[in-house]
mmCIF file of C-alpha atoms in Angstrom:
data_model
loop_
_atom_site.group_PDB
_atom_site.id
_atom_site.type_symbol
_atom_site.label_atom_id
_atom_site.label_comp_id
_atom_site.label_asym_id
_atom_site.label_seq_id
_atom_site.Cartn_x
_atom_site.Cartn_y
_atom_site.Cartn_z
ATOM 1 C CA MET H 693 -17.349 16.948 -4.616
ATOM 2 C CA LEU H 694 -18.343 13.498 -3.510
ATOM 3 C CA LYS H 695 -17.479 12.063 -6.626
ATOM 4 C CA LEU H 696 -13.836 13.634 -6.285
ATOM 5 C CA ILE H 697 -13.446 12.226 -2.841
ATOM 6 C CA SER H 698 -14.480 8.841 -4.218
ATOM 7 C CA LYS H 699 -11.581 9.118 -6.635
ATOM 8 C CA ILE H 700 -8.975 9.919 -4.042
ATOM 9 C CA ASN H 701 -7.092 6.752 -4.995
ATOM 10 C CA GLN H 702 -6.420 7.864 -8.284
ATOM 11 C CA PRO H 703 -2.731 9.006 -9.631
ATOM 12 C CA LEU H 704 -1.403 12.148 -8.695
ATOM 13 C CA ARG H 705 -2.177 13.526 -12.183
ATOM 14 C CA TYR H 706 -5.986 13.483 -11.155
ATOM 15 C CA PHE H 707 -5.352 15.757 -8.152
ATOM 16 C CA GLN H 708 -3.619 18.051 -10.678
ATOM 17 C CA GLN H 709 -6.346 18.123 -13.141
ATOM 18 C CA VAL H 710 -8.969 19.176 -10.469
ATOM 19 C CA LYS H 711 -6.597 21.615 -8.827
ATOM 20 C CA PHE H 712 -6.964 19.533 -5.524
ATOM 21 C CA TYR H 713 -3.797 21.070 -4.400
ATOM 22 C CA ASN H 714 -5.848 24.245 -3.615
ATOM 23 C CA PHE H 715 -8.372 22.362 -1.448
ATOM 24 C CA PRO H 716 -7.629 21.449 2.133
ATOM 25 C CA ASN H 717 -4.406 19.502 1.809
ATOM 26 C CA LEU H 718 -5.464 17.319 4.372
ATOM 27 C CA ILE H 719 -7.386 15.118 2.001
ATOM 28 C CA ARG H 720 -4.181 14.461 -0.168
ATOM 29 C CA GLU H 721 -2.287 13.659 3.052
ATOM 30 C CA LYS H 722 -4.392 10.708 3.075
ATOM 31 C CA TYR H 723 -1.855 9.055 0.866
ATOM 32 C CA ASN H 724 1.264 10.528 2.319
ATOM 33 C CA THR H 725 2.444 8.000 4.781
ATOM 34 C CA ARG H 726 5.454 10.321 5.818
ATOM 35 C CA ILE H 727 3.016 13.069 7.043
ATOM 36 C CA SER H 728 -0.185 11.640 8.478
ATOM 37 C CA THR H 729 -0.846 8.747 10.740
ATOM 38 C CA ARG H 730 -2.939 5.651 9.627
ATOM 39 C CA GLU H 731 -5.596 6.412 12.276
ATOM 40 C CA PHE H 732 -6.007 9.941 10.840
ATOM 41 C CA ARG H 733 -6.105 8.560 7.259
ATOM 42 C CA ASP H 734 -8.783 6.148 8.372
ATOM 43 C CA GLU H 735 -10.763 8.748 10.111
ATOM 44 C CA ILE H 736 -10.929 10.547 6.850
ATOM 45 C CA SER H 737 -12.158 7.611 5.074
ATOM 46 C CA THR H 738 -14.816 7.103 7.845
ATOM 47 C CA HIS H 739 -16.324 10.324 7.230
ATOM 48 C CA GLU H 740 -16.054 10.747 3.392
ATOM 49 C CA ASP H 741 -19.683 10.558 2.984
ATOM 50 C CA LYS H 742 -20.130 13.621 5.133
ATOM 51 C CA GLY H 743 -18.874 15.835 2.374
ATOM 52 C CA ILE H 744 -17.114 19.073 1.960
ATOM 53 C CA ASN H 745 -18.349 20.847 5.042
ATOM 54 C CA TRP H 746 -17.004 18.257 7.598
ATOM 55 C CA LEU H 747 -13.685 18.145 5.662
ATOM 56 C CA THR H 748 -13.292 21.920 5.913
ATOM 57 C CA LYS H 749 -14.204 21.987 9.467
ATOM 58 C CA LEU H 750 -11.686 19.159 10.380
ATOM 59 C CA TRP H 751 -8.995 21.126 8.189
ATOM 60 C CA ASN H 752 -9.364 24.215 10.162
ATOM 61 C CA SER H 753 -9.081 22.371 13.502
ATOM 62 C CA CYS H 754 -6.276 19.977 12.981
ATOM 63 C CA SER H 755 -2.850 20.572 14.483
ATOM 64 C CA ASP H 756 0.740 20.374 12.907
ATOM 65 C CA LYS H 757 1.327 17.364 15.281
ATOM 66 C CA MET H 758 -1.612 15.474 13.864
ATOM 67 C CA VAL H 759 -0.613 16.082 10.307
ATOM 68 C CA HIS H 760 3.070 15.290 10.915
ATOM 69 C CA GLY H 761 2.560 12.395 13.421
ATOM 70 C CA GLN H 762 4.564 10.026 11.343
ATOM 71 C CA ASN H 763 7.584 12.252 11.363
ATOM 72 C CA ALA H 764 7.995 11.550 15.253
ATOM 73 C CA LYS H 765 8.820 7.847 14.604
ATOM 74 C CA PRO H 766 12.041 6.560 13.278
ATOM 75 C CA TYR H 767 12.213 4.843 9.795
ATOM 76 C CA LEU H 768 11.546 1.102 10.094
ATOM 77 C CA ARG H 769 14.085 -0.928 12.034
ATOM 78 C CA SER H 770 16.476 2.100 12.288
ATOM 79 C CA ARG H 771 17.281 5.269 14.162
ATOM 80 C CA VAL H 772 16.942 7.516 11.327
ATOM 81 C CA TYR H 773 14.133 10.094 11.521
ATOM 82 C CA ARG H 774 12.436 11.806 8.593
ATOM 83 C CA ILE H 775 12.494 15.681 8.505
ATOM 84 C CA PRO H 776 9.308 17.348 8.858
ATOM 85 C CA VAL H 777 7.543 18.429 5.543
ATOM 86 C CA LYS H 778 4.852 20.910 5.605
ATOM 87 C CA ASP H 779 1.679 19.832 3.604
ATOM 88 C CA ASP H 780 2.096 22.704 1.047
ATOM 89 C CA GLN H 781 5.705 21.670 0.373
ATOM 90 C CA VAL H 782 5.081 18.088 -0.408
ATOM 91 C CA PRO H 783 4.887 18.541 -4.260
ATOM 92 C CA TRP H 784 8.267 18.638 -5.983
ATOM 93 C CA ASP H 785 7.112 21.892 -7.903
ATOM 94 C CA SER H 786 6.304 23.625 -4.438
ATOM 95 C CA GLY H 787 9.894 25.475 -4.847
ATOM 96 C CA GLU H 788 11.107 24.396 -1.418
ATOM 97 C CA CYS H 789 14.848 25.224 -1.693
ATOM 98 C CA SER H 790 15.918 24.402 1.901
ATOM 99 C CA TYR H 791 14.800 20.635 1.735
ATOM 100 C CA SER H 792 17.773 18.571 2.889
ATOM 101 C CA PRO H 793 16.680 15.154 4.295
ATOM 102 C CA LYS H 794 18.920 12.461 5.365
ATOM 103 C CA ASP H 795 20.040 10.040 2.825
ATOM 104 C CA TYR H 796 19.538 6.488 4.173
ATOM 105 C CA THR H 797 19.491 2.827 2.595
ATOM 106 C CA ALA H 798 19.603 -0.029 5.101
ATOM 107 C CA LYS H 799 22.641 -1.999 5.389
ATOM 108 C CA THR H 800 20.631 -5.039 4.913
ATOM 109 C CA VAL H 801 19.908 -3.805 1.316
ATOM 110 C CA TYR H 802 23.630 -3.460 0.059
ATOM 111 C CA GLY H 803 24.806 -6.474 -2.014
ATOM 112 C CA LYS H 804 21.633 -8.403 -2.094
ATOM 113 C CA THR H 805 20.909 -10.144 -5.457
ATOM 114 C CA TRP H 806 17.323 -8.836 -5.222
ATOM 115 C CA ALA H 807 18.352 -5.073 -4.735
ATOM 116 C CA ASP H 808 19.617 -2.372 -7.128
ATOM 117 C CA HIS H 809 23.066 -1.161 -7.338
ATOM 118 C CA GLU H 810 23.868 1.807 -5.323
ATOM 119 C CA ASP H 811 24.376 3.826 -8.472
ATOM 120 C CA PRO H 812 21.061 4.463 -10.041
ATOM 121 C CA CYS H 813 22.465 5.915 -13.339
ATOM 122 C CA ILE H 814 23.119 2.398 -14.594
ATOM 123 C CA TYR H 815 19.329 1.762 -14.840
ATOM 124 C CA THR H 816 16.752 2.731 -17.469
ATOM 125 C CA PHE H 817 13.499 3.827 -15.624
ATOM 126 C CA ASN H 818 9.987 3.998 -16.727
ATOM 127 C CA GLN H 819 10.204 0.917 -18.616
ATOM 128 C CA GLU H 820 10.567 -2.867 -18.195
ATOM 129 C CA ASP H 821 14.252 -3.545 -18.204
ATOM 130 C CA ASP H 822 16.316 -6.398 -19.863
ATOM 131 C CA ASP H 823 16.264 -8.155 -16.568
ATOM 132 C CA GLY H 824 12.501 -8.372 -16.586
ATOM 133 C CA ILE H 825 12.298 -5.926 -13.716
ATOM 134 C CA ASN H 826 9.165 -3.685 -13.887
ATOM 135 C CA ARG H 827 10.280 0.033 -13.496
ATOM 136 C CA LEU H 828 6.971 1.348 -14.811
ATOM 137 C CA SER H 829 4.658 3.114 -12.460
ATOM 138 C CA PHE H 830 0.847 2.954 -12.335
ATOM 139 C CA ASN H 831 1.154 6.749 -11.726
ATOM 140 C CA GLY H 832 2.701 7.374 -15.307
ATOM 141 C CA VAL H 833 5.891 8.799 -15.907
ATOM 142 C CA TYR H 834 8.054 9.803 -13.005
ATOM 143 C CA SER H 835 10.830 12.234 -13.049
ATOM 144 C CA LEU H 836 14.457 11.867 -12.113
ATOM 145 C CA ASP H 837 16.459 14.215 -9.929
ATOM 146 C CA SER H 838 19.894 15.551 -10.924
ATOM 147 C CA THR H 839 21.740 12.670 -9.651
ATOM 148 C CA GLY H 840 19.551 10.275 -11.535
ATOM 149 C CA ARG H 841 17.392 9.242 -8.771
ATOM 150 C CA PRO H 842 13.731 8.590 -9.347
ATOM 151 C CA LEU H 843 11.433 11.019 -7.616
ATOM 152 C CA ASN H 844 8.496 9.690 -5.552
ATOM 153 C CA PRO H 845 5.433 10.834 -7.659
ATOM 154 C CA PHE H 846 3.651 11.740 -4.483
ATOM 155 C CA GLY H 847 6.214 14.229 -3.503
ATOM 156 C CA ARG H 848 8.619 14.758 -0.634
ATOM 157 C CA THR H 849 8.617 12.153 2.243
ATOM 158 C CA GLY H 850 11.168 13.532 4.499
ATOM 159 C CA LEU H 851 13.882 10.909 3.674
ATOM 160 C CA ARG H 852 16.104 10.075 0.691
ATOM 161 C CA GLY H 853 17.645 6.842 -0.343
ATOM 162 C CA ARG H 854 15.796 3.528 -0.545
ATOM 163 C CA GLY H 855 15.305 2.772 3.150
ATOM 164 C CA VAL H 856 14.772 -0.937 3.233
ATOM 165 C CA LEU H 857 13.509 -1.069 -0.465
ATOM 166 C CA GLY H 858 15.428 -2.852 -2.828
ATOM 167 C CA LYS H 859 14.601 -0.959 -6.019
ATOM 168 C CA TRP H 860 15.216 2.590 -7.102
ATOM 169 C CA GLY H 861 11.766 3.828 -7.911
ATOM 170 C CA PRO H 862 8.701 1.661 -8.049
ATOM 171 C CA ASN H 863 8.872 -1.518 -5.868
ATOM 172 C CA HIS H 864 5.995 -3.745 -7.132
ATOM 173 C CA ALA H 865 4.145 -6.205 -4.906
ATOM 174 C CA ALA H 866 0.960 -8.249 -5.149
ATOM 175 C CA ASP H 867 -1.616 -8.901 -2.483
ATOM 176 C CA ALA H 868 -4.229 -11.801 -2.417
ATOM 177 C CA ILE H 869 -7.493 -11.226 -0.652
ATOM 178 C CA VAL H 870 -8.922 -14.769 -0.334
ATOM 179 C CA SER H 871 -12.436 -14.632 0.851
ATOM 180 C CA ARG H 872 -15.644 -16.677 1.571
ATOM 181 C CA TYR H 873 -19.087 -16.313 3.135
ATOM 182 C CA VAL H 874 -20.026 -18.109 6.313
ATOM 183 C CA ILE H 875 -23.326 -18.085 8.152
ATOM 184 C CA GLY H 876 -23.494 -16.083 11.317
ATOM 185 C CA GLU H 877 -25.395 -16.811 14.687
ATOM 186 C CA ASN H 878 -28.190 -14.754 13.354
ATOM 187 C CA GLY H 879 -28.508 -16.684 10.127
ATOM 188 C CA ARG H 880 -26.884 -13.849 7.807
ATOM 189 C CA GLN H 881 -24.035 -14.342 5.696
ATOM 190 C CA ILE H 882 -20.701 -13.000 6.900
ATOM 191 C CA LEU H 883 -17.838 -11.915 4.450
ATOM 192 C CA GLN H 884 -14.377 -13.202 5.690
ATOM 193 C CA PHE H 885 -10.879 -12.979 4.329
ATOM 194 C CA VAL H 886 -7.609 -14.638 5.156
ATOM 195 C CA ALA H 887 -5.074 -12.391 7.155
ATOM 196 C CA ILE H 888 -1.578 -12.768 8.694
ATOM 197 C CA VAL H 889 0.136 -11.139 11.299
ATOM 198 C CA ARG H 890 3.559 -9.819 9.912
ATOM 199 C CA ASN H 891 6.764 -10.749 11.667
ATOM 200 C CA ASP H 892 8.302 -7.336 11.078
ATOM 201 C CA THR H 893 5.639 -5.027 12.417
ATOM 202 C CA GLU H 894 3.092 -7.547 14.060
ATOM 203 C CA ASP H 895 0.567 -5.800 12.133
ATOM 204 C CA LEU H 896 -2.500 -7.746 10.797
ATOM 205 C CA ALA H 897 -2.058 -7.677 7.042
ATOM 206 C CA ILE H 898 -3.192 -9.254 3.658
ATOM 207 C CA PRO H 899 -0.986 -11.881 2.388
ATOM 208 C CA GLY H 900 1.389 -10.631 -0.176
ATOM 209 C CA GLY H 901 4.959 -9.776 -1.266
ATOM 210 C CA MET H 902 7.196 -8.603 -3.883
ATOM 211 C CA ILE H 903 6.782 -9.608 -7.529
ATOM 212 C CA ASP H 904 9.744 -11.382 -8.833
ATOM 213 C CA PRO H 905 11.479 -10.269 -12.222
ATOM 214 C CA GLY H 906 9.353 -11.373 -15.083
ATOM 215 C CA GLU H 907 6.558 -12.702 -12.784
ATOM 216 C CA ASP H 908 2.867 -12.069 -13.575
ATOM 217 C CA ALA H 909 1.369 -9.922 -10.627
ATOM 218 C CA ARG H 910 -1.614 -12.278 -10.388
ATOM 219 C CA GLU H 911 0.677 -15.350 -10.238
ATOM 220 C CA ALA H 912 2.770 -13.560 -7.497
ATOM 221 C CA ALA H 913 -0.252 -12.856 -5.458
ATOM 222 C CA ILE H 914 -1.108 -16.750 -5.484
ATOM 223 C CA ARG H 915 2.366 -17.634 -4.861
ATOM 224 C CA GLU H 916 2.668 -15.207 -1.869
ATOM 225 C CA PHE H 917 -0.603 -16.511 -0.401
ATOM 226 C CA HIS H 918 0.587 -20.145 -0.419
ATOM 227 C CA GLU H 919 4.075 -18.976 1.227
ATOM 228 C CA GLU H 920 2.372 -16.780 3.753
ATOM 229 C CA ALA H 921 -0.919 -18.442 4.672
ATOM 230 C CA LEU H 922 -0.549 -22.038 3.616
ATOM 231 C CA SER H 923 2.975 -22.698 4.186
ATOM 232 C CA ASN H 924 3.007 -24.417 0.800
ATOM 233 C CA ASN H 925 1.003 -27.233 2.340
ATOM 234 C CA VAL H 926 -2.129 -27.114 0.252
ATOM 235 C CA LEU H 927 -2.244 -28.464 -3.196
ATOM 236 C CA ASP H 928 -3.112 -26.159 -6.229
ATOM 237 C CA GLU H 929 -5.640 -28.513 -7.573
ATOM 238 C CA LYS H 930 -7.909 -27.837 -4.487
ATOM 239 C CA LEU H 931 -7.997 -24.118 -5.081
ATOM 240 C CA SER H 932 -7.540 -23.976 -8.941
ATOM 241 C CA SER H 933 -11.087 -22.704 -9.604
ATOM 242 C CA ILE H 934 -10.690 -19.981 -7.174
ATOM 243 C CA TRP H 935 -7.391 -18.901 -8.616
ATOM 244 C CA LYS H 936 -9.105 -18.652 -12.110
ATOM 245 C CA ASN H 937 -11.783 -16.305 -10.798
ATOM 246 C CA GLY H 938 -9.717 -13.535 -9.225
ATOM 247 C CA LYS H 939 -10.660 -9.995 -9.680
ATOM 248 C CA THR H 940 -8.491 -6.910 -9.488
ATOM 249 C CA VAL H 941 -9.257 -4.820 -6.552
ATOM 250 C CA TYR H 942 -6.553 -1.912 -6.887
ATOM 251 C CA GLN H 943 -3.257 -1.262 -8.831
ATOM 252 C CA GLY H 944 -1.210 1.689 -7.889
ATOM 253 C CA TYR H 945 0.849 3.685 -5.327
ATOM 254 C CA VAL H 946 0.223 2.603 -1.820
ATOM 255 C CA ASP H 947 0.646 4.444 1.514
ATOM 256 C CA ASP H 948 3.509 2.480 3.037
ATOM 257 C CA PRO H 949 6.095 3.313 5.949
ATOM 258 C CA ARG H 950 8.843 2.057 3.694
ATOM 259 C CA ASN H 951 8.294 4.745 1.033
ATOM 260 C CA THR H 952 11.227 7.435 0.642
ATOM 261 C CA ASP H 953 11.820 10.141 -1.836
ATOM 262 C CA ASN H 954 13.479 7.744 -4.245
ATOM 263 C CA SER H 955 11.871 4.294 -3.662
ATOM 264 C CA TRP H 956 8.201 3.492 -3.171
ATOM 265 C CA MET H 957 5.698 0.807 -3.091
ATOM 266 C CA GLU H 958 3.005 -0.054 -5.575
ATOM 267 C CA THR H 959 0.707 -2.974 -5.494
ATOM 268 C CA SER H 960 -1.719 -5.208 -7.631
ATOM 269 C CA CYS H 961 -4.263 -6.419 -5.214
ATOM 270 C CA PHE H 962 -6.738 -9.354 -6.254
ATOM 271 C CA ASN H 963 -9.695 -10.926 -4.753
ATOM 272 C CA PHE H 964 -10.100 -14.648 -4.928
ATOM 273 C CA HIS H 965 -13.585 -15.480 -3.712
ATOM 274 C CA ASP H 966 -15.042 -18.839 -3.021
ATOM 275 C CA THR H 967 -18.301 -18.705 -4.813
ATOM 276 C CA THR H 968 -19.132 -22.308 -3.958
ATOM 277 C CA GLU H 969 -18.885 -21.613 -0.317
ATOM 278 C CA ASN H 970 -17.356 -25.011 0.138
ATOM 279 C CA LEU H 971 -13.727 -25.116 -1.336
ATOM 280 C CA LEU H 972 -12.369 -22.906 1.638
ATOM 281 C CA LYS H 973 -14.527 -24.605 4.218
ATOM 282 C CA ASP H 974 -11.893 -26.801 5.720
ATOM 283 C CA LEU H 975 -8.786 -24.890 4.508
ATOM 284 C CA ASN H 976 -5.898 -25.523 6.914
ATOM 285 C CA LEU H 977 -4.145 -22.097 7.387
ATOM 286 C CA LYS H 978 -0.625 -22.335 8.432
ATOM 287 C CA ALA H 979 1.699 -19.136 8.512
ATOM 288 C CA GLY H 980 4.790 -19.302 6.612
ATOM 289 C CA SER H 981 8.162 -18.005 7.572
ATOM 290 C CA ASP H 982 7.210 -14.319 6.795
ATOM 291 C CA ALA H 983 4.310 -14.337 9.127
ATOM 292 C CA LYS H 984 3.410 -15.155 12.752
ATOM 293 C CA PHE H 985 0.057 -16.719 12.081
ATOM 294 C CA ALA H 986 -2.677 -16.723 9.644
ATOM 295 C CA LYS H 987 -6.531 -16.678 10.340
ATOM 296 C CA TRP H 988 -9.897 -15.672 8.997
ATOM 297 C CA ILE H 989 -11.016 -12.100 9.574
ATOM 298 C CA THR H 990 -14.648 -10.999 9.455
ATOM 299 C CA VAL H 991 -15.271 -7.868 7.450
ATOM 300 C CA GLU H 992 -16.545 -5.372 9.842
ATOM 301 C CA ASN H 993 -16.197 -1.749 10.943
ATOM 302 C CA GLY H 994 -13.000 -0.748 12.774
ATOM 303 C CA LEU H 995 -10.648 -3.159 10.979
ATOM 304 C CA LYS H 996 -6.992 -1.670 11.390
ATOM 305 C CA LEU H 997 -4.446 -3.398 9.108
ATOM 306 C CA TYR H 998 -0.839 -2.806 8.003
ATOM 307 C CA ALA H 999 -0.158 0.335 6.034
ATOM 308 C CA SER H 1000 -2.692 0.960 3.132
ATOM 309 C CA HIS H 1001 -4.304 -2.610 3.591
ATOM 310 C CA THR H 1002 -7.193 -1.359 5.525
ATOM 311 C CA TYR H 1003 -8.131 0.831 2.466
ATOM 312 C CA LEU H 1004 -7.470 -2.312 0.112
ATOM 313 C CA VAL H 1005 -10.072 -4.344 2.432
ATOM 314 C CA LYS H 1006 -12.714 -1.447 2.149
ATOM 315 C CA LEU H 1007 -12.386 -1.639 -1.598
ATOM 316 C CA PHE H 1008 -12.676 -5.287 -1.676
ATOM 317 C CA ALA H 1009 -15.727 -4.981 0.669
ATOM 318 C CA LYS H 1010 -17.313 -2.789 -1.665
ATOM 319 C CA MET H 1011 -16.892 -5.103 -4.482
ATOM 320 C CA HIS H 1012 -19.262 -7.439 -2.383
ATOM 321 C CA ASP H 1013 -21.762 -4.731 -1.695
ATOM 322 C CA ILE H 1014 -20.349 -4.140 1.868
ATOM 323 C CA HIS H 1015 -19.555 -0.757 3.036
ATOM 324 C CA ILE H 1016 -17.446 -0.515 6.349
ATOM 325 C CA ASP H 1017 -15.938 2.434 8.298
#
């Protein structure tokens, strides 16, 4: 069972194979932004190693308010609320006939060059289109509804439309975890990474952003790091060896408050680590226009970051043989 839990970040088809829908749906809710709170999901991660008995006990004691906490909040920068979705009604094949959420796409999306047209039928999904836009999902082939809209592979979210996202279906982003070791007061090595504070939510976050059409995910992560954490003031030559040695941390669907029934976030997260312990020593961090400020963060228990970034940092930490709660 612990092996199953350790694979909880795998695509939805994994849950179907092991019939996880029949196990406490609480575990699956860890990756449903629209149903559970970030704190609740972090609590699950913190106790994963305590096994099946703890999870069953928690399932029996949790309340509807706890599971549906996110539904009590309006969608980002709006007064639009998601409708409540019970945990057993999240899968599209659950047969929920009365499901009728609001259809919402922010006014800031319409007419933008980076956004899709209002009519999804003009696009070919589940492939890279002629404009270089990647409409493939890391979770495999996704379905379309009767109107031609893509369906979120992780089920119902309580809100239709695109919200603040530009693309129908997957919206691909790239995140860069730039890290180093420093010597602490006790003489031990401390793992640190660069984080920013987002302008939109004021949450601590990993530098990253949307991948441009035709752009390589790794190159996008590097570009976004320069824009958000360096304000483009550092020459590439100084960091070239770090960019060459980047390692993939995660690629797939991410738990994000922007997700809707028809548009969702997927990311490619990379770790660029300074193995020399010298290249990043005097790095001058300077936040770009999308961030309030940038700073070094120590990897330690209790970190709280934007959306799924806490989980991404935990994965990155494990790559360096550090396990955090």
